[in-house]
Short mmCIF file of C-alpha atoms in Angstrom, two decimals:
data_model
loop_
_atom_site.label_atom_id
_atom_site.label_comp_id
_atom_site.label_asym_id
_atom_site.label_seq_id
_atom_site.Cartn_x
_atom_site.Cartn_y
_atom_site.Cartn_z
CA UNK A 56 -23.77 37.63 13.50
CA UNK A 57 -22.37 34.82 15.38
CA UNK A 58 -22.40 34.00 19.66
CA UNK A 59 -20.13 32.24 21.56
CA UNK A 60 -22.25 30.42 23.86
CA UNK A 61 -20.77 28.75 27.27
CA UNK A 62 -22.18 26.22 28.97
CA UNK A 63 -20.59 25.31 32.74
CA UNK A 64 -23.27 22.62 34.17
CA UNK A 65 -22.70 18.93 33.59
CA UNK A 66 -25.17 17.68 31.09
CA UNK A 67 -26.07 14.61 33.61
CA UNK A 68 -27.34 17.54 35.97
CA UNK A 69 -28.83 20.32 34.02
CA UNK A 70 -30.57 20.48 31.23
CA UNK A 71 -28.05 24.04 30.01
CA UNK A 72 -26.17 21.76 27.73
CA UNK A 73 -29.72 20.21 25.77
CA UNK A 74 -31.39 23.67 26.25
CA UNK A 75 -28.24 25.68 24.77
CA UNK A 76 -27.63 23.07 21.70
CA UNK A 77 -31.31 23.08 21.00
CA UNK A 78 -31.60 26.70 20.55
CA UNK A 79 -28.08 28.26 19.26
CA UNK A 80 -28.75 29.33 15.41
CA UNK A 81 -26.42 27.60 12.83
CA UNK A 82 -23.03 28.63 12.67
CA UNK A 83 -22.44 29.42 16.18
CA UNK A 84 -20.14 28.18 18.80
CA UNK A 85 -20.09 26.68 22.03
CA UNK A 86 -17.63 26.44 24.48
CA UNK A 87 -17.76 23.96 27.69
CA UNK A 88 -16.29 25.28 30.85
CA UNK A 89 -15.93 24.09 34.71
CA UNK A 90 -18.35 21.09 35.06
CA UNK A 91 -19.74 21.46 31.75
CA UNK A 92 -16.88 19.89 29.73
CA UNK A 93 -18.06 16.57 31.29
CA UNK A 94 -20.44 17.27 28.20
CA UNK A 95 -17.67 16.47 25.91
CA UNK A 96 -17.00 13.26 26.63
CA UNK A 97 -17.29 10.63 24.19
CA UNK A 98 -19.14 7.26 25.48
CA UNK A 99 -21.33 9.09 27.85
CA UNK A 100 -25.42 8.97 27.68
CA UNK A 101 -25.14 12.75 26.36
CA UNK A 102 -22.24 12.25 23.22
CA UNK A 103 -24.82 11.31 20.51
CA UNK A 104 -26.58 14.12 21.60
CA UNK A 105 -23.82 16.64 21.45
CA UNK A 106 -21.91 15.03 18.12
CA UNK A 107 -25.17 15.58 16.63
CA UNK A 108 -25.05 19.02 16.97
CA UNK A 109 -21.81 19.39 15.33
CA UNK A 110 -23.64 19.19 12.38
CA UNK A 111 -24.52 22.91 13.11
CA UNK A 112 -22.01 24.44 15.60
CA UNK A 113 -18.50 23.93 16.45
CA UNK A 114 -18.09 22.81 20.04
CA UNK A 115 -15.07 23.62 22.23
CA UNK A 116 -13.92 22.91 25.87
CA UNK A 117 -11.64 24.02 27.94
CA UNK A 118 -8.76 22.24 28.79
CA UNK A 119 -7.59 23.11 31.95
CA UNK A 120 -11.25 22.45 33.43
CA UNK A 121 -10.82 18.79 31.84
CA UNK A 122 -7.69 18.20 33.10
CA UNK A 123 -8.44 19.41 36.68
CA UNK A 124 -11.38 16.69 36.77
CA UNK A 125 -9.39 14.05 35.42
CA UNK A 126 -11.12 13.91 32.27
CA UNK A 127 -8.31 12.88 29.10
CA UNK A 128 -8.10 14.49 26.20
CA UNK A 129 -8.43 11.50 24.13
CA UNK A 130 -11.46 10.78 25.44
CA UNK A 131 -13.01 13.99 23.93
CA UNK A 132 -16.03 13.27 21.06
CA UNK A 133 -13.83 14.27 17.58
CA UNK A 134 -14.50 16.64 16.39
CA UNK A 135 -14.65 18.69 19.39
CA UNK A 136 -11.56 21.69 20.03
CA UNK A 137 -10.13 21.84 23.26
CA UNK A 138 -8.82 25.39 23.97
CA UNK A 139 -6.99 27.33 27.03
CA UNK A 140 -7.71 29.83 28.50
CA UNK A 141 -5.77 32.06 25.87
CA UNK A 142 -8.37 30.48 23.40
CA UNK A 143 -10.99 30.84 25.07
CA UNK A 144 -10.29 35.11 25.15
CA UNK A 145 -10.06 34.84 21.55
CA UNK A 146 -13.27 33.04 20.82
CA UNK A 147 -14.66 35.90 23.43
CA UNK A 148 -13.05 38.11 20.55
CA UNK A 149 -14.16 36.56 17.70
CA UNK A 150 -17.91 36.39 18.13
CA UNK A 151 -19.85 39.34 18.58
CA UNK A 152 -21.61 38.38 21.69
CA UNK A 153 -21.51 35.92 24.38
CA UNK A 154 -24.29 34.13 25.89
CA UNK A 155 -23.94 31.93 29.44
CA UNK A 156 -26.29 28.82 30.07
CA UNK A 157 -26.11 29.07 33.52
CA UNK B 56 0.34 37.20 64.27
CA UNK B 57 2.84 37.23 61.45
CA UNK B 58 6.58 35.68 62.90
CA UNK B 59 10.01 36.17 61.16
CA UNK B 60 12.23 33.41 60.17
CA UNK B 61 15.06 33.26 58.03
CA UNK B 62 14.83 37.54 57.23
CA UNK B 63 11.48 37.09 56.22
CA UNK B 64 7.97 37.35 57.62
CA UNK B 65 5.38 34.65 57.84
CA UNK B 66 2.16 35.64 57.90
CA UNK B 67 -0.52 33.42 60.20
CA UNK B 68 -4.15 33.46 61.12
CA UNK B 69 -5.82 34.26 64.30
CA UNK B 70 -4.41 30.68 65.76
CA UNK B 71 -0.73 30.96 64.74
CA UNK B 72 -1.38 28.80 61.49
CA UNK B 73 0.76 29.68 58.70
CA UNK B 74 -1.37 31.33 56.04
CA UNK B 75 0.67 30.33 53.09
CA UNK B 76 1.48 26.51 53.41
CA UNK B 77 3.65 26.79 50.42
CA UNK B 78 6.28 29.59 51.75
CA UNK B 79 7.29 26.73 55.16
CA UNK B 80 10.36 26.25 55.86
CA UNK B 81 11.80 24.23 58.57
CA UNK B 82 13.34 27.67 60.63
CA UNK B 83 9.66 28.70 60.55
CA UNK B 84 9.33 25.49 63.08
CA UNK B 85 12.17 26.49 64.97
CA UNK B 86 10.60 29.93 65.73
CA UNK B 87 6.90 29.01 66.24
CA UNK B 88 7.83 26.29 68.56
CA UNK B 89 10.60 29.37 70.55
CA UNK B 90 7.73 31.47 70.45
CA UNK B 91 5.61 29.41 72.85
CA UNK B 92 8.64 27.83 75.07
CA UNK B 93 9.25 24.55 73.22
CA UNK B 94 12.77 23.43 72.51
CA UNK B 95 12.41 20.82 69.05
CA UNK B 96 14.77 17.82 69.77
CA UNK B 97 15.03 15.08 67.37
CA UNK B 98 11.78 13.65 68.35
CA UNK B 99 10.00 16.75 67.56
CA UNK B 100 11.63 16.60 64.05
CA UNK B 101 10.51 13.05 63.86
CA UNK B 102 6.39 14.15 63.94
CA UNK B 103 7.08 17.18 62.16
CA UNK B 104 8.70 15.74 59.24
CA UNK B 105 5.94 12.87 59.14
CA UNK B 106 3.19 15.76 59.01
CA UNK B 107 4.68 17.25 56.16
CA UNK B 108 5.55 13.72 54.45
CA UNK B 109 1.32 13.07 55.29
CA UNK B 110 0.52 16.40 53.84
CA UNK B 111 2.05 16.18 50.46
CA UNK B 112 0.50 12.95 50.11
CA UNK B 113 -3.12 13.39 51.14
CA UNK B 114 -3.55 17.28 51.32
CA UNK B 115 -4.63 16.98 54.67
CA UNK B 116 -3.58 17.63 58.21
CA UNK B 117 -4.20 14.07 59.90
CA UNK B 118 -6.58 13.47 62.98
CA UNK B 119 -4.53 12.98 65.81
CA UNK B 120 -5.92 9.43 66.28
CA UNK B 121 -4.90 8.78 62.68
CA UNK B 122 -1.57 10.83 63.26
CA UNK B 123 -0.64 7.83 66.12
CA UNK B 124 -2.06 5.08 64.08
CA UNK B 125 0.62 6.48 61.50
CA UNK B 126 3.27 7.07 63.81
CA UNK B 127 3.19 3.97 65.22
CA UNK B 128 3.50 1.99 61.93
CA UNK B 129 6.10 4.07 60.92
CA UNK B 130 8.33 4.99 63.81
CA UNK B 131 7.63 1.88 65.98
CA UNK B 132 4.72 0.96 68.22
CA UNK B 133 6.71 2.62 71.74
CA UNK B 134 6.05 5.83 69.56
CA UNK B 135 2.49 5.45 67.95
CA UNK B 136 0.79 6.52 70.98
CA UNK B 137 -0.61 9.40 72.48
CA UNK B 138 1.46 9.62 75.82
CA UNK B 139 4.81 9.75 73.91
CA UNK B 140 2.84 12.50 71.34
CA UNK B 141 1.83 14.48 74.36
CA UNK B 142 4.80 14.46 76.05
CA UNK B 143 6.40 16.01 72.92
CA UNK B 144 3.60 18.49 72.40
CA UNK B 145 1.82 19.49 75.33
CA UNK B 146 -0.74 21.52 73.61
CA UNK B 147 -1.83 18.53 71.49
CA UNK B 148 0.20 16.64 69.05
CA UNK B 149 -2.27 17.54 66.23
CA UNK B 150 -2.73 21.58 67.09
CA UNK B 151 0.73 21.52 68.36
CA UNK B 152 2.88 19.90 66.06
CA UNK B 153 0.75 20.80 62.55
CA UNK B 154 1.27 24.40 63.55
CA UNK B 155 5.05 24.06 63.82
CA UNK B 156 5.14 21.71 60.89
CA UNK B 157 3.14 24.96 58.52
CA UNK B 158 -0.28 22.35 58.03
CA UNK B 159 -3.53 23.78 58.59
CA UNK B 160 -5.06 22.93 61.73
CA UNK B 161 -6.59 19.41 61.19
CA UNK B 162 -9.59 18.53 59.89
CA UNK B 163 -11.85 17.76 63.36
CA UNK B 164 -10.08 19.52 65.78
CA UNK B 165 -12.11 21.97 67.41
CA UNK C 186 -21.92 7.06 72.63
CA UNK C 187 -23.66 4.49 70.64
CA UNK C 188 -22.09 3.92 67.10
CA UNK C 189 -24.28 4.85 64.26
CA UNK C 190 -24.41 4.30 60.82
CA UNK C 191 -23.63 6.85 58.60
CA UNK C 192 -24.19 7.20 54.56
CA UNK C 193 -22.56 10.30 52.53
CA UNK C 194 -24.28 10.53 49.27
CA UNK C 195 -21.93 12.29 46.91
CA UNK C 196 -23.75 13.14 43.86
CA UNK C 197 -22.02 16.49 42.34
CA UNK C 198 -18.85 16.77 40.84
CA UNK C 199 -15.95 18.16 41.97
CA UNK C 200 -14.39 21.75 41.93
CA UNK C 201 -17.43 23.18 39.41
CA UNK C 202 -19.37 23.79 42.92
CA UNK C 203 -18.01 23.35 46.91
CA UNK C 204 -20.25 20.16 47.28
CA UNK C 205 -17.66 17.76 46.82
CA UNK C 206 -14.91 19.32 49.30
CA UNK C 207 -17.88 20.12 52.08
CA UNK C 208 -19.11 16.23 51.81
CA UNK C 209 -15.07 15.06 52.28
CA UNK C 210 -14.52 17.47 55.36
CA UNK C 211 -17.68 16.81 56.99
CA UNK C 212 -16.59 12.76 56.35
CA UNK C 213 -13.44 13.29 57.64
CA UNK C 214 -14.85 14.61 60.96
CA UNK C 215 -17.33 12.04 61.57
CA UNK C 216 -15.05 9.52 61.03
CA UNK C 217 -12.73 11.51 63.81
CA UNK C 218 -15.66 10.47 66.25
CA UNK C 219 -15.21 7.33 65.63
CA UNK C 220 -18.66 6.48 63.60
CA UNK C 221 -19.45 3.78 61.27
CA UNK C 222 -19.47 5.95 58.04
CA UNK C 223 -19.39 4.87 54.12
CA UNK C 224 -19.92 6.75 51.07
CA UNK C 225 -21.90 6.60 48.53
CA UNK C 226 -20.85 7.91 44.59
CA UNK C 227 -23.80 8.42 42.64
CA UNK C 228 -24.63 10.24 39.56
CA UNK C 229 -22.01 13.13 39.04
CA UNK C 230 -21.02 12.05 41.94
CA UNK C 231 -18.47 9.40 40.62
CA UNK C 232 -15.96 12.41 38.99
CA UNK C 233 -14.89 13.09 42.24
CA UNK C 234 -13.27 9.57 42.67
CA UNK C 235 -11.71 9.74 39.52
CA UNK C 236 -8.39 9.15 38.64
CA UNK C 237 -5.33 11.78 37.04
CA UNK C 238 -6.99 15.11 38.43
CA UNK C 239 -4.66 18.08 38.01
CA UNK C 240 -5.93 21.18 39.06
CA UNK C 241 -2.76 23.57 38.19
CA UNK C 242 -4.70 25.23 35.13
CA UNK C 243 -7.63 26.41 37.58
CA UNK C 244 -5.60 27.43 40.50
CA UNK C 245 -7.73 25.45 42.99
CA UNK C 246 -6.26 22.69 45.37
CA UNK C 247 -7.08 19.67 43.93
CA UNK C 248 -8.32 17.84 46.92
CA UNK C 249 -8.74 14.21 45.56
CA UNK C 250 -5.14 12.83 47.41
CA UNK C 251 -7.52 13.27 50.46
CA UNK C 252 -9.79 10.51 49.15
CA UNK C 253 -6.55 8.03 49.92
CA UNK C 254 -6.40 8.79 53.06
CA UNK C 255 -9.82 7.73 53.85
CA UNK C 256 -8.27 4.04 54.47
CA UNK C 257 -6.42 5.75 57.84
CA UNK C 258 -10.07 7.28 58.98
CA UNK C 259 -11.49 3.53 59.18
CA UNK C 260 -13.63 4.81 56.44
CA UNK C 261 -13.66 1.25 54.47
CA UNK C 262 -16.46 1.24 52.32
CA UNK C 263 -16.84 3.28 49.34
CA UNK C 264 -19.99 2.44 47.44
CA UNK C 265 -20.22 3.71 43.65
CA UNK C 266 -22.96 2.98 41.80
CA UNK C 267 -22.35 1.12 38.42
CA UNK C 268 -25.29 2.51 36.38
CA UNK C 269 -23.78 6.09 37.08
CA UNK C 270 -20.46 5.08 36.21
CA UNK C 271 -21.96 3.56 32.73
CA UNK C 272 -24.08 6.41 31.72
CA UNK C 273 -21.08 8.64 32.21
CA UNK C 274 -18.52 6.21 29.36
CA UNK C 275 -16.92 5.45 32.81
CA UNK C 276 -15.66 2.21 33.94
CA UNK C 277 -13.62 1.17 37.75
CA UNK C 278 -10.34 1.43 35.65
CA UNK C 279 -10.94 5.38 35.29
CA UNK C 280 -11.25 5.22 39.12
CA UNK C 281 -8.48 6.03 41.86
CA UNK C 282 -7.26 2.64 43.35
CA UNK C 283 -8.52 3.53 46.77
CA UNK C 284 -7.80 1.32 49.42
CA UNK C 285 -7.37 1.08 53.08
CA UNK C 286 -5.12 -1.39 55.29
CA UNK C 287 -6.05 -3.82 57.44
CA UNK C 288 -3.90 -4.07 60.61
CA UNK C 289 -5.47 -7.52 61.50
CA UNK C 290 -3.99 -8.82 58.49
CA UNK C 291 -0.54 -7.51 58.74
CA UNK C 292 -1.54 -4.49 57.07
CA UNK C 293 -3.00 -5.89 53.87
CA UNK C 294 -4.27 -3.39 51.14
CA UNK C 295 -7.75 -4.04 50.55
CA UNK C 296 -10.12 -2.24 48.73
CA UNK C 297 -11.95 0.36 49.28
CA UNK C 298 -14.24 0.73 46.15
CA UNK C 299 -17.39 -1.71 45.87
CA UNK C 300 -19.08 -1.50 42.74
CA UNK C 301 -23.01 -1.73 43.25
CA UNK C 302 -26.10 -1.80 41.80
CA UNK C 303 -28.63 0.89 41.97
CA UNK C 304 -30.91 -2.19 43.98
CA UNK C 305 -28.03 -3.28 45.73
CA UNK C 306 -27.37 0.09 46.85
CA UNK C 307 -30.61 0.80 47.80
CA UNK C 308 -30.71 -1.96 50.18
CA UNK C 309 -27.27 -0.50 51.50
CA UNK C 310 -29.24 2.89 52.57
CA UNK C 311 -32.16 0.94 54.03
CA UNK C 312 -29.44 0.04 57.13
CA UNK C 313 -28.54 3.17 57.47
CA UNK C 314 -29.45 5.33 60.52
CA UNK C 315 -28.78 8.52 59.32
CA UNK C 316 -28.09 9.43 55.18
CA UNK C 317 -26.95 12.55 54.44
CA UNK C 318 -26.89 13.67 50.70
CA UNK C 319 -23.99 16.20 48.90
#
């Protein structure tokens, strides 16, 4: 059974990023949305944290939420999948259940 | 109190400000400013057209102290002040003129 | 009315919560009564001043063309706080160029943005008479 997990805080100001990546079971996924893609960024105190856990999930974000804060594509950490919103229903789809780090 | 211009009607909030910034059109000036008694000459056109020229670029509806700054590096110094604003709008060059130019009422005005 | 010294601390990013948007209106009125405001940009804070936002996907206004306009509110000094901008892969190139004219100088285009240490900008808040935090 695998969850779709979605995180929406910044990394830098909750601890829902650390906390969700921490305890997610391998082979499950997590998606960053509103002010949690800021979580995807490469180069940021947070990046080694979260390429890390690549080893063990896939990470997505959500592309409209990066590009409304300014935040470039390029600059993602590889590895990660940027989605829209169309992707984001299918993930929804894909995983049995969903779990929010509020 | 929603107005018709143009065939169509304009929906506003309790002041007269257009709810939908988006749908202005520069009839909708023409018939807010008829609706309270004030002919638009050239001069009016001259504010109103800087408002929406300031509003694109900022996403704001100026301070009328700003608004004059503005006006007065733009249109000329006999203009950027607020005795030639008030004589165009009475009711306050900011209120006045952001309501006829579709802003939202600005940002300090109380 | 005497002039006082006001400090915005912006600390949360934009559009994820209203914090951002509140701290700019509330700015925007003090500085219509004529007070001696600046802002600080710490922590999250710095994503609101950044640069290329486009908020079309998340059908919310994207309110950060209202940062430029500061300039015309005589609101001059923009503090951000370098450690913040470093822990975040962020350097003042990722920021908006904001900067405000100075009509004693023929309308020269200075900047806005000064680029402080955490020390330096806590000596900053010490002359402050009134800091309010976003």
């Amino acid at each position: 059974m695998s969850t779709l997990h979605t995180v929406n805080k910044s990394p830098f100001e909750r601890d829902s990023l650390s906390a969700c990546i921490r305890l997610a079971s391998k082979g499950h996924a997590i998606l960053l949305i509103e002010d949690g893609v800021f979580g995807a960024m490469a180069g940021t105190d947070h990046s080694d944290m979260v390429s890390g856990a690549m080893k063990d999930a896939t990470i997505y974000v959500l592309g409209p939420d990066l590009a409304a804060r300014g935040m470039s594509e390029d600059r993602v950490i590889d590895g990660i999948q940027v989605v829209d919103y169309s992707g984001f229903v299918e993930l929804t789809a894909k995983h049995e259940t969903c779990q929010s780090w509020l | 109190m929603p107005f018709e211009a143009n065939g169509k009607t304009f929906e506003t909030d309790e002041e007269g400000y257009m709810v939908d910034l988006g749908s202005w059109e520069p009839d909708c000036a023409t018939v807010m400013a008829e609706l309270e008694d004030q002919p638009l000459t050239d001069a009016h056109w001259e504010v109103l057209n800087f408002l929406r020229e300031y509003y694109d670029e900022y996403q704001i509806a100026p301070a009328v102290r700003v608004l004059t700054k503005a006006i007065g590096k733009k249109l000329g110094k006999d203009k950027g002040n607020s005795k030639y604003l008030y004589e165009l709008f009475p009711y306050g060059p900011g209120k006045q003129a952001c309501k006829y130019a579709g802003l939202p009422k600005p940002t300090g005005c109380v | 009315m005497a002039i006082k010294k006001f400090m915005f601390v912006n600390r949360k990013a934009p559009y994820g919560t209203v914090y951002a948007l509140e701290s700019l209106e509330v700015v925007l009125i003090g500085a219509a009564f004529e007070q001696d405001v600046s802002l600080a940009f710490v922590g999250d804070g710095v994503y609101q001043i950044c640069k290329g936002q486009s908020t079309d996907g998340i059908g919310m206004k994207n309110f950060s063309p209202t940062y430029k306009a500061l300039g015309d509110y005589e609101v001059t000094k923009l503090y951000v706080e370098k450690e913040s901008l470093e822990a975040r892969g962020l350097t003042l190139d990722d920021l908006m160029p904001l900067v405000w004219e100075d009509e004693d100088d023929d309308y020269a285009e200075k900047p806005s943005i000064r680029l402080v240490s955490s020390e330096e900008l806590a000596t900053v808040f010490d002359e402050q008479d009134v800091v309010l935090s976003f």
